[in-house]
Amino acid sequence: MSLCLIVACMVTSWIFLHRWGQRNKSGPKTWPLVGAAIEQLTNFDRMHDWIVEYLYESRTVVVPMPFTTYTYIADPINVEYVLKTNFSNYPKGETYHSYMEVLLGDGIFNSDGELWRKQRKTASFEFASKNLRDFSTVVFKDYSLKLFSILSQASFRDQQVDMQELLMRMTLDSICKVGFGVEIGTLAPELPENRFAKAFDTANIIVTLRFIDPLWKLKKFLNIGSEALLDKSIKVVNDFTYSVIRRRKAEFLEAQKHPANNKVRTKIITTQNMYMNLSQSSNIFFSKSYACDQIKHDILSRFIEISDDPDSKETEKSLRDIVLNFVIAGRDTTATTLTWAIYMIMMNEHVAEKIYSELQELEKERAEETNTPLHHNETEDFDSFNERVTQFAGLLNYDSLGKLHYLHAVLTETLRLYPAVPQDPKGVLEDDILPNGTKVKAGGMVTYVPYSMGRMEYNWGSDASSFKPERWLKDGTFQNASPFKFTAFQAGPRICLGKDSAYLQMKMAMAILCRFYKFHLVPNHPVKYRMMTILSMAHGLKVTITRRS
């Protein structure tokens, strides 16, 4: 018998014995050397549902891969242990950092330890600021009205629109204005091409693929395939980001040089016009009752201000990381949730009607409170229709949006079933045992899975797979669930700082849109998610729109 034949027989026997030994094991079946990589790659486009199927059978799923092992968890007890009880043992970790570093760098979503704590402390201070909240409210309203205007034109012309694309534009413009003090205009009526957004999405998809592609480092070294495309996309992303930073630093330094001029130009601006165009040297926001110095108080400016060496390249790189981390937080997650929310109300007409009724009641209440006579709304007259919308938007503020309990429940139920971040991996520093007895090894990854958690009957009952906003209401008032059960905004020390801001923007947009529009899915339009760090739709959301009185 030849040597080759002997080796072939030995390898075949090895594979047979390996597979035979797994016949009674739960979880994905593995192969020698490559682990479960073949099954993961085969199911890549439906990865989240693939994990759901295994977590239906077991609350913990172990997935061996060539260079690490993933442990997926969906039980709130295990989730609380990882995110809070033993938080220090489950950082983002070196593996996750290496995958995402090209896009997120050392930003808040891709860092640990002192670097993470410093960024979080600064961001926490900003998100707690009433100035920022008031400014955000006006900016969110302004861009919601810009989106409404585009949809109004489409409705009068019987045109189809891609809501996901429009919402991505709206949230990108919003986060750039609120977070970095710049106006980029992607939601202009002509919808200019947005190279940054396209490149950012491409990069996001490719870094997600790295988690199951054992050859990504080789492709990166050779600069071929997906890694070559990633390199080109990151260049576009960086060019845009550094231009924002340099513009802001220049304005910031100019404002510091001329404090006297700042005081002269400081003025109080009404809430209908709380910010000025980027071309003006004093780009700052004000509240109705007070004025601020002309140095901006946006998030990027705050990080520039506390920088020890604002001219160094390292500092500029750090600012780049901060910008991109807030873009993915403020643009992608909010737009994705709004897209799925609109899809869910189209699929559940009774939900759309309840939102409409709640908004009508709020409109009537606010009109009475402010002694505002409501304009006649003629849906077939362009000017009359848009005047009424503008009037309704003027009645909305932070406090009035807080009264929309049913709308809040709809958005939360959307996040339960379609969380913006469908899974979140953590590194393992030391060997450990989870509360349910699952052993995890140092160097591995533990991933809690919000997408799966929302579909587990042991978390939400027998109707877990049903879209039911009422589960969040008690006597008409919204009730929160444990953050370790409803994990759309993380939990523990890393709980999302922008949760309230996200709800504020989503409720502002949905209130204006759902009060005056009814959405209809274009026939035969495919709706499925795209595999990336954010749960966006693979083909967008094509809809037609009818106006409501």
Coordinates of C-alpha atoms in Angstrom, one line a residue:
M1 CA 0.0 0.0 0.0
S2 CA 1.5 3.4 -1.0
L3 CA 2.3 6.0 1.6
C4 CA -0.3 8.4 0.0
L5 CA -3.0 5.8 0.4
I6 CA -2.1 5.2 4.0
V7 CA -2.2 8.9 4.8
A8 CA -5.6 9.3 3.0
C9 CA -7.0 6.4 5.0
M10 CA -5.7 7.9 8.3
V11 CA -7.1 11.3 7.5
T12 CA -10.5 9.8 6.5
S13 CA -10.6 7.8 9.7
W14 CA -9.7 10.9 11.7
I15 CA -12.5 12.9 10.2
F16 CA -14.9 10.0 10.6
L17 CA -14.1 9.6 14.3
H18 CA -14.2 13.3 14.8
R19 CA -17.7 13.6 13.4
W20 CA -18.9 10.3 15.0
G21 CA -17.9 11.8 18.4
Q22 CA -20.3 14.7 17.9
R23 CA -23.4 12.7 17.0
N24 CA -25.0 13.4 20.4
K25 CA -23.7 16.9 21.0
S26 CA -25.8 20.0 20.7
G27 CA -24.6 23.0 18.7
P28 CA -23.0 23.3 15.3
K29 CA -21.0 20.3 14.1
T30 CA -17.3 20.9 13.6
W31 CA -14.6 19.6 11.3
P32 CA -10.9 19.0 12.2
L33 CA -8.8 22.2 12.1
V34 CA -11.5 24.5 10.7
G35 CA -14.1 23.9 13.5
A36 CA -17.5 25.2 12.6
A37 CA -16.2 27.7 10.0
I38 CA -17.7 25.8 7.1
E39 CA -21.2 25.9 8.6
Q40 CA -20.9 29.5 9.6
L41 CA -19.8 30.6 6.1
T42 CA -22.6 28.6 4.6
N43 CA -25.1 30.4 6.8
F44 CA -23.4 33.8 6.7
D45 CA -26.3 35.7 5.1
R46 CA -28.7 34.4 7.7
M47 CA -26.2 34.2 10.6
H48 CA -28.6 35.7 13.2
D49 CA -31.4 33.2 12.5
W50 CA -28.8 30.4 12.4
I51 CA -27.8 31.3 16.0
V52 CA -31.5 31.6 17.0
E53 CA -32.1 28.0 15.9
Y54 CA -29.4 26.7 18.1
L55 CA -30.3 28.9 21.1
Y56 CA -33.9 27.5 20.9
E57 CA -32.4 24.2 21.8
S58 CA -29.9 25.4 24.4
R59 CA -29.4 28.7 26.2
T60 CA -25.7 28.6 25.5
V61 CA -24.1 27.6 22.1
V62 CA -20.4 26.9 21.8
V63 CA -19.0 27.4 18.3
P64 CA -15.3 26.4 17.8
M65 CA -13.4 28.3 15.1
P66 CA -9.9 27.9 13.7
F67 CA -8.2 30.5 16.0
T68 CA -10.8 31.0 18.8
T69 CA -14.1 29.7 20.2
Y70 CA -17.3 31.7 20.3
T71 CA -19.8 31.1 23.1
Y72 CA -23.2 32.6 22.3
I73 CA -25.5 33.4 25.3
A74 CA -29.2 34.4 25.5
D75 CA -30.1 33.8 29.1
P76 CA -30.4 37.0 31.1
I77 CA -28.6 35.4 34.1
N78 CA -25.5 34.7 31.9
V79 CA -25.8 38.1 30.3
E80 CA -25.8 39.9 33.6
Y81 CA -22.8 37.9 34.7
V82 CA -20.8 38.9 31.6
L83 CA -21.9 42.6 31.4
K84 CA -21.9 43.4 35.1
T85 CA -21.1 40.9 37.7
N86 CA -17.7 39.9 36.2
F87 CA -17.4 42.8 33.9
S88 CA -13.6 43.1 34.2
N89 CA -13.1 39.6 32.8
Y90 CA -15.1 40.3 29.6
P91 CA -13.6 43.4 27.8
K92 CA -13.9 44.0 24.1
G93 CA -10.6 42.2 23.9
E94 CA -7.7 42.0 21.5
T95 CA -9.5 39.7 19.0
Y96 CA -12.4 42.1 18.6
H97 CA -10.1 45.1 18.6
S98 CA -8.0 43.6 15.8
Y99 CA -11.0 43.0 13.6
M100 CA -12.6 46.5 14.1
E101 CA -9.5 48.7 14.5
V102 CA -9.3 49.7 10.9
L103 CA -12.7 51.2 11.1
L104 CA -13.3 52.2 14.8
G105 CA -9.7 52.6 15.9
D106 CA -9.4 53.1 19.6
G107 CA -12.8 54.8 19.9
I108 CA -15.3 54.2 22.8
F109 CA -16.8 51.1 21.1
N110 CA -13.5 49.4 20.5
S111 CA -11.4 50.2 23.6
D112 CA -11.0 49.0 27.1
G113 CA -9.5 50.1 30.4
E114 CA -8.4 53.7 31.0
L115 CA -8.8 54.8 27.4
W116 CA -12.4 53.7 27.4
R117 CA -13.1 55.2 30.8
K118 CA -11.7 58.6 29.8
Q119 CA -13.8 58.7 26.6
R120 CA -16.9 57.5 28.4
K121 CA -16.5 60.1 31.2
T122 CA -16.3 63.0 28.7
A123 CA -19.2 61.7 26.6
S124 CA -21.3 61.1 29.7
F125 CA -20.8 64.7 30.7
E126 CA -21.9 65.9 27.3
F127 CA -25.0 63.6 27.0
A128 CA -26.2 64.8 30.5
S129 CA -26.0 68.5 29.3
K130 CA -29.3 70.3 29.0
N131 CA -27.7 72.5 26.3
L132 CA -27.0 69.4 24.2
R133 CA -30.5 68.0 24.8
D134 CA -32.2 71.3 23.8
F135 CA -30.0 71.7 20.7
S136 CA -30.6 68.1 19.7
T137 CA -34.4 68.5 20.0
V138 CA -34.3 71.4 17.5
V139 CA -31.9 69.7 15.1
F140 CA -33.8 66.4 15.1
K141 CA -37.0 68.4 14.4
D142 CA -35.3 70.3 11.6
Y143 CA -34.0 67.2 9.8
S144 CA -37.3 65.3 10.3
L145 CA -39.0 68.2 8.5
K146 CA -36.5 68.0 5.7
L147 CA -37.2 64.3 5.4
F148 CA -40.9 65.1 5.5
S149 CA -40.5 67.6 2.6
I150 CA -38.8 65.0 0.4
L151 CA -41.6 62.5 1.2
S152 CA -44.2 65.1 0.5
Q153 CA -42.9 65.6 -3.0
A154 CA -42.8 61.9 -3.5
S155 CA -46.4 61.5 -2.3
F156 CA -47.7 64.1 -4.7
R157 CA -45.8 62.6 -7.6
D158 CA -46.7 59.0 -6.7
Q159 CA -43.0 58.1 -6.5
Q160 CA -41.4 55.1 -4.7
V161 CA -38.8 55.9 -2.1
D162 CA -36.2 53.9 -0.2
M163 CA -36.9 54.8 3.4
Q164 CA -33.7 53.2 4.7
E165 CA -31.5 55.4 2.5
L166 CA -33.4 58.5 3.4
L167 CA -33.3 57.7 7.1
M168 CA -29.6 57.0 6.9
R169 CA -29.1 60.5 5.3
M170 CA -31.3 62.1 8.0
T171 CA -29.4 60.6 10.9
L172 CA -26.0 61.2 9.3
D173 CA -26.8 64.9 8.9
S174 CA -28.1 65.0 12.4
I175 CA -25.2 63.4 14.1
C176 CA -22.7 65.5 12.2
K177 CA -24.6 68.6 13.3
V178 CA -25.1 67.6 16.9
G179 CA -21.9 65.7 17.4
F180 CA -19.4 67.7 15.4
G181 CA -21.1 71.0 14.6
V182 CA -21.0 70.6 10.8
E183 CA -23.6 70.7 8.1
I184 CA -23.0 68.1 5.4
G185 CA -26.3 68.3 3.5
T186 CA -26.9 64.7 2.4
L187 CA -30.6 65.2 2.9
A188 CA -30.7 68.1 0.4
P189 CA -33.7 67.9 -2.0
E190 CA -31.5 66.6 -4.8
L191 CA -30.1 63.8 -2.6
P192 CA -26.4 64.3 -3.6
E193 CA -24.2 61.2 -3.8
N194 CA -22.8 60.4 -0.4
R195 CA -19.4 58.7 -0.9
F196 CA -18.6 58.7 2.8
A197 CA -21.8 56.8 3.7
K198 CA -21.3 54.3 0.9
A199 CA -17.7 53.7 1.9
F200 CA -18.5 53.5 5.6
D201 CA -21.2 50.8 4.9
T202 CA -18.8 48.8 2.7
A203 CA -16.1 48.9 5.4
N204 CA -18.7 47.8 8.0
I205 CA -19.7 44.8 6.0
I206 CA -16.1 43.7 5.4
V207 CA -14.9 44.0 9.0
T208 CA -18.0 41.9 10.0
L209 CA -16.9 39.2 7.6
R210 CA -13.5 39.1 9.4
F211 CA -15.2 37.4 12.3
I212 CA -15.7 34.2 10.3
D213 CA -13.1 34.5 7.6
P214 CA -9.9 32.8 8.7
L215 CA -8.0 34.1 5.6
W216 CA -8.6 37.8 6.2
K217 CA -5.1 38.5 7.5
L218 CA -3.6 36.9 4.4
K219 CA -5.8 38.9 2.1
K220 CA -4.9 42.0 4.0
F221 CA -1.2 41.2 3.7
L222 CA -1.5 40.6 -0.1
N223 CA -4.0 43.4 -0.5
I224 CA -6.5 41.4 -2.5
G225 CA -10.2 40.6 -2.5
S226 CA -12.4 42.1 0.3
E227 CA -9.4 43.5 2.1
A228 CA -8.3 45.5 -0.9
L229 CA -11.8 47.0 -1.1
L230 CA -11.7 47.7 2.6
D231 CA -8.5 49.6 2.2
K232 CA -10.1 51.8 -0.5
S233 CA -13.2 52.4 1.5
I234 CA -11.3 53.4 4.6
K235 CA -9.4 56.0 2.6
V236 CA -12.7 57.6 1.6
V237 CA -13.9 57.4 5.2
N238 CA -10.7 58.9 6.6
D239 CA -10.6 61.7 4.1
F240 CA -14.1 62.8 5.1
T241 CA -13.4 62.4 8.8
Y242 CA -10.1 64.3 8.9
S243 CA -11.7 67.1 6.9
V244 CA -14.4 67.5 9.6
I245 CA -11.8 67.4 12.4
R246 CA -9.5 70.0 10.7
R247 CA -12.3 72.3 10.0
R248 CA -13.5 72.1 13.6
K249 CA -10.1 72.6 15.0
A250 CA -9.5 75.6 12.9
E251 CA -12.8 77.2 14.0
F252 CA -12.1 76.3 17.6
L253 CA -8.6 77.9 17.6
E254 CA -9.9 80.9 15.8
A255 CA -12.6 81.4 18.4
Q256 CA -10.0 81.2 21.1
K257 CA -7.8 83.9 19.5
H258 CA -10.7 86.4 19.3
P259 CA -12.7 86.1 22.6
A260 CA -13.7 89.8 22.4
N261 CA -15.3 89.3 19.0
N262 CA -17.1 86.2 20.3
K263 CA -18.8 88.2 23.0
V264 CA -19.9 90.8 20.5
R265 CA -21.3 88.2 18.2
T266 CA -23.0 86.2 20.9
K267 CA -26.7 86.5 20.7
I268 CA -29.9 84.7 21.8
I269 CA -31.6 82.8 19.0
T270 CA -35.2 81.5 19.2
T271 CA -35.7 77.7 19.3
Q272 CA -37.0 77.9 15.7
N273 CA -33.4 78.9 14.6
M274 CA -31.0 77.4 17.2
Y275 CA -28.0 77.0 14.9
M276 CA -26.4 78.7 12.0
N277 CA -24.8 77.5 8.7
L278 CA -21.3 76.1 8.7
S279 CA -20.1 79.0 6.6
Q280 CA -20.5 81.3 9.5
S281 CA -17.6 81.6 11.8
S282 CA -19.7 81.4 15.0
N283 CA -21.3 78.0 14.6
I284 CA -22.8 77.4 18.1
F285 CA -26.1 76.6 19.6
F286 CA -28.3 78.5 22.1
S287 CA -31.3 77.9 24.1
K288 CA -34.3 80.2 24.2
S289 CA -33.4 81.7 27.6
Y290 CA -29.7 82.1 27.5
A291 CA -26.7 82.6 25.3
C292 CA -23.3 80.8 25.1
D293 CA -19.8 81.8 24.0
Q294 CA -19.2 81.2 20.3
I295 CA -16.8 78.3 21.0
K296 CA -18.9 75.2 20.1
H297 CA -20.1 72.9 22.8
D298 CA -20.6 69.9 20.5
I299 CA -19.1 66.5 21.4
L300 CA -16.1 66.8 19.1
S301 CA -15.3 70.3 20.4
R302 CA -15.3 69.0 23.9
F303 CA -12.7 66.4 23.1
I304 CA -10.6 69.0 21.2
E305 CA -10.8 71.3 24.3
I306 CA -9.5 68.6 26.7
S307 CA -6.7 67.4 24.4
D308 CA -3.3 68.1 25.8
D309 CA -1.7 68.4 22.3
P310 CA -4.3 69.3 19.7
D311 CA -1.7 69.7 16.9
S312 CA -0.1 66.3 17.2
K313 CA -0.9 63.5 14.7
E314 CA -1.7 61.1 17.4
T315 CA -4.4 63.5 18.8
E316 CA -5.8 63.9 15.3
K317 CA -6.0 60.1 15.0
S318 CA -7.7 59.9 18.3
L319 CA -10.3 62.5 17.2
R320 CA -10.8 60.5 14.0
D321 CA -11.7 57.4 16.1
I322 CA -14.1 59.4 18.3
V323 CA -15.9 60.8 15.2
L324 CA -16.4 57.4 13.6
N325 CA -17.5 55.8 16.8
F326 CA -20.2 58.4 17.2
V327 CA -21.2 58.2 13.6
I328 CA -21.9 54.5 13.9
A329 CA -23.8 55.1 17.1
G330 CA -25.8 58.1 16.0
R331 CA -26.4 57.3 12.4
D332 CA -26.6 53.6 11.7
T333 CA -28.4 52.4 14.9
T334 CA -31.1 55.1 14.8
A335 CA -31.8 54.9 11.1
T336 CA -31.9 51.1 11.2
T337 CA -34.4 51.0 14.1
L338 CA -36.6 53.6 12.3
T339 CA -36.5 51.5 9.1
W340 CA -37.6 48.3 10.9
A341 CA -40.2 50.3 12.9
I342 CA -41.8 51.6 9.7
Y343 CA -41.7 48.1 8.2
M344 CA -43.4 46.7 11.3
I345 CA -46.2 49.2 11.3
M346 CA -46.8 48.4 7.6
M347 CA -47.1 44.8 8.5
N348 CA -49.4 45.6 11.5
E349 CA -51.9 48.1 10.4
H350 CA -53.7 48.2 13.8
V351 CA -50.4 49.5 15.3
A352 CA -50.2 52.3 12.7
E353 CA -53.7 53.3 13.6
K354 CA -53.0 53.4 17.3
I355 CA -49.9 55.6 16.7
Y356 CA -52.0 57.9 14.5
S357 CA -54.7 58.2 17.2
E358 CA -52.1 58.9 19.9
L359 CA -50.6 61.7 17.7
Q360 CA -53.9 63.2 17.0
E361 CA -54.7 63.4 20.7
L362 CA -51.3 65.0 21.5
E363 CA -51.8 67.5 18.7
K364 CA -55.2 68.5 20.1
E365 CA -53.8 68.7 23.7
R366 CA -50.8 70.8 22.7
A367 CA -53.0 73.2 20.6
E368 CA -55.2 73.8 23.6
E369 CA -52.3 74.3 25.9
T370 CA -50.7 76.9 23.6
N371 CA -53.9 78.5 22.4
T372 CA -53.0 77.6 18.8
P373 CA -55.8 77.4 16.2
L374 CA -55.0 74.5 14.0
H375 CA -54.8 75.2 10.2
H376 CA -57.2 73.4 7.9
N377 CA -55.4 70.3 6.5
E378 CA -56.3 69.8 2.8
T379 CA -54.3 66.6 1.8
E380 CA -54.7 67.4 -1.9
D381 CA -53.3 70.9 -1.6
F382 CA -49.6 71.0 -1.4
D383 CA -49.3 74.3 0.5
S384 CA -52.1 73.6 3.0
F385 CA -50.8 70.1 3.8
N386 CA -47.2 71.3 4.4
E387 CA -48.4 74.3 6.5
R388 CA -50.3 72.0 8.8
V389 CA -47.3 69.7 9.2
T390 CA -45.0 72.6 10.1
Q391 CA -47.6 73.8 12.7
F392 CA -47.7 70.3 14.2
A393 CA -43.9 70.1 14.4
G394 CA -43.9 73.4 16.2
L395 CA -46.1 71.8 18.9
L396 CA -43.5 69.1 19.6
N397 CA -40.8 69.5 22.2
Y398 CA -38.9 67.2 24.6
D399 CA -41.7 67.1 27.2
S400 CA -44.5 66.5 24.8
L401 CA -42.7 63.7 23.1
G402 CA -42.3 62.1 26.5
K403 CA -46.1 61.7 26.6
L404 CA -46.1 59.4 23.6
H405 CA -46.1 56.1 25.5
Y406 CA -47.5 53.9 22.7
L407 CA -45.1 55.2 20.2
H408 CA -42.3 54.6 22.7
A409 CA -43.6 51.0 23.1
V410 CA -43.6 50.5 19.3
L411 CA -40.0 51.6 19.0
T412 CA -39.0 49.4 21.9
E413 CA -40.8 46.4 20.6
T414 CA -39.0 47.0 17.3
L415 CA -35.7 47.0 19.1
R416 CA -36.7 43.8 20.9
L417 CA -37.1 41.9 17.6
Y418 CA -34.8 43.8 15.4
P419 CA -32.0 45.2 17.7
A420 CA -29.7 47.7 15.9
V421 CA -26.7 45.7 17.2
P422 CA -27.8 42.1 16.8
Q423 CA -24.9 40.5 18.6
D424 CA -22.0 41.9 20.7
P425 CA -18.9 39.8 21.4
K426 CA -16.7 40.1 24.4
G427 CA -13.2 38.8 25.0
V428 CA -12.4 36.4 27.8
L429 CA -9.3 37.3 29.9
E430 CA -9.3 34.3 32.3
D431 CA -10.9 30.9 32.4
D432 CA -14.4 31.2 33.9
I433 CA -17.6 29.3 34.4
L434 CA -20.9 31.0 33.5
P435 CA -23.8 30.8 36.0
N436 CA -25.4 28.0 34.0
G437 CA -22.2 25.9 34.2
T438 CA -20.8 26.6 30.8
K439 CA -17.0 26.8 30.8
V440 CA -15.2 29.5 28.8
K441 CA -11.5 29.6 28.1
A442 CA -9.2 32.6 28.2
G443 CA -8.6 33.9 24.7
G444 CA -12.1 32.9 23.6
M445 CA -15.1 35.1 22.9
V446 CA -18.5 35.3 24.7
T447 CA -21.2 36.9 22.6
Y448 CA -24.6 37.9 24.0
V449 CA -27.2 38.0 21.2
P450 CA -30.0 40.6 21.4
Y451 CA -31.5 39.3 18.2
S452 CA -31.9 35.8 19.6
M453 CA -32.8 37.0 23.1
G454 CA -35.9 38.8 21.8
R455 CA -37.1 35.6 20.2
M456 CA -36.7 33.3 23.2
E457 CA -39.9 32.1 24.9
Y458 CA -38.1 31.7 28.2
N459 CA -37.4 35.5 28.0
W460 CA -40.7 36.8 26.7
G461 CA -43.3 34.1 26.9
S462 CA -45.1 32.1 24.2
D463 CA -45.8 35.2 22.1
A464 CA -42.1 36.1 21.9
S465 CA -42.0 36.0 18.1
S466 CA -45.0 38.3 17.8
F467 CA -44.8 42.1 17.4
K468 CA -46.8 43.3 20.4
P469 CA -46.1 46.8 21.7
E470 CA -48.7 46.3 24.4
R471 CA -46.3 44.1 26.3
W472 CA -44.5 47.3 27.3
L473 CA -47.5 49.1 28.6
K474 CA -49.3 49.0 32.0
D475 CA -52.5 51.1 32.2
G476 CA -51.3 53.0 29.1
T477 CA -47.9 53.9 30.6
F478 CA -44.6 52.6 29.3
Q479 CA -42.7 50.1 31.6
N480 CA -39.1 49.3 31.2
A481 CA -37.7 45.7 31.3
S482 CA -34.4 44.6 32.8
P483 CA -31.5 45.7 30.7
F484 CA -30.1 42.2 30.9
K485 CA -33.3 40.9 29.3
F486 CA -33.8 43.7 26.8
T487 CA -30.2 44.3 25.7
A488 CA -30.7 46.6 22.7
F489 CA -28.8 49.4 24.6
Q490 CA -26.3 47.1 26.4
A491 CA -26.2 46.9 30.2
G492 CA -23.9 47.3 33.1
P493 CA -20.9 49.8 32.9
R494 CA -21.1 49.9 29.1
I495 CA -24.8 50.8 28.9
C496 CA -25.5 53.1 26.1
L497 CA -25.0 56.8 26.9
G498 CA -27.1 57.9 23.9
K499 CA -30.2 55.9 24.7
D500 CA -32.4 59.0 25.6
S501 CA -31.0 60.9 22.6
A502 CA -31.8 58.0 20.3
Y503 CA -35.4 57.8 21.5
L504 CA -35.7 61.5 21.2
Q505 CA -34.7 61.5 17.6
M506 CA -36.8 58.4 16.7
K507 CA -39.9 59.7 18.4
M508 CA -39.5 63.1 16.7
A509 CA -39.2 61.6 13.3
M510 CA -41.9 59.0 13.8
A511 CA -44.3 61.6 15.2
I512 CA -44.0 63.9 12.2
L513 CA -44.1 61.1 9.7
C514 CA -46.8 58.8 11.2
R515 CA -49.2 61.7 11.9
F516 CA -49.4 62.7 8.3
Y517 CA -48.3 59.7 6.2
K518 CA -49.4 56.1 5.7
F519 CA -46.7 53.8 4.3
H520 CA -47.1 50.9 1.8
L521 CA -44.5 48.3 1.0
V522 CA -43.8 48.1 -2.7
P523 CA -45.2 44.7 -4.0
N524 CA -42.6 41.9 -4.1
H525 CA -39.9 44.1 -2.4
P526 CA -37.6 41.7 -0.6
V527 CA -37.0 42.5 3.1
K528 CA -34.1 40.8 4.8
Y529 CA -31.2 41.9 6.9
R530 CA -27.6 42.5 5.7
M531 CA -24.8 40.9 7.7
M532 CA -22.8 43.7 9.2
T533 CA -22.3 45.0 12.8
I534 CA -25.6 46.9 12.4
L535 CA -28.9 45.2 11.5
S536 CA -29.7 47.1 8.3
M537 CA -31.9 45.9 5.4
A538 CA -30.0 44.3 2.5
H539 CA -32.2 45.8 -0.2
G540 CA -33.4 48.9 1.6
L541 CA -37.1 49.5 2.3
K542 CA -39.0 50.6 -0.9
V543 CA -42.3 52.2 -0.1
T544 CA -45.1 54.4 -1.5
I545 CA -46.8 57.0 0.6
T546 CA -50.3 58.3 1.0
R547 CA -51.1 61.5 2.9
R548 CA -53.4 61.6 6.0
S549 CA -55.7 64.4 7.2

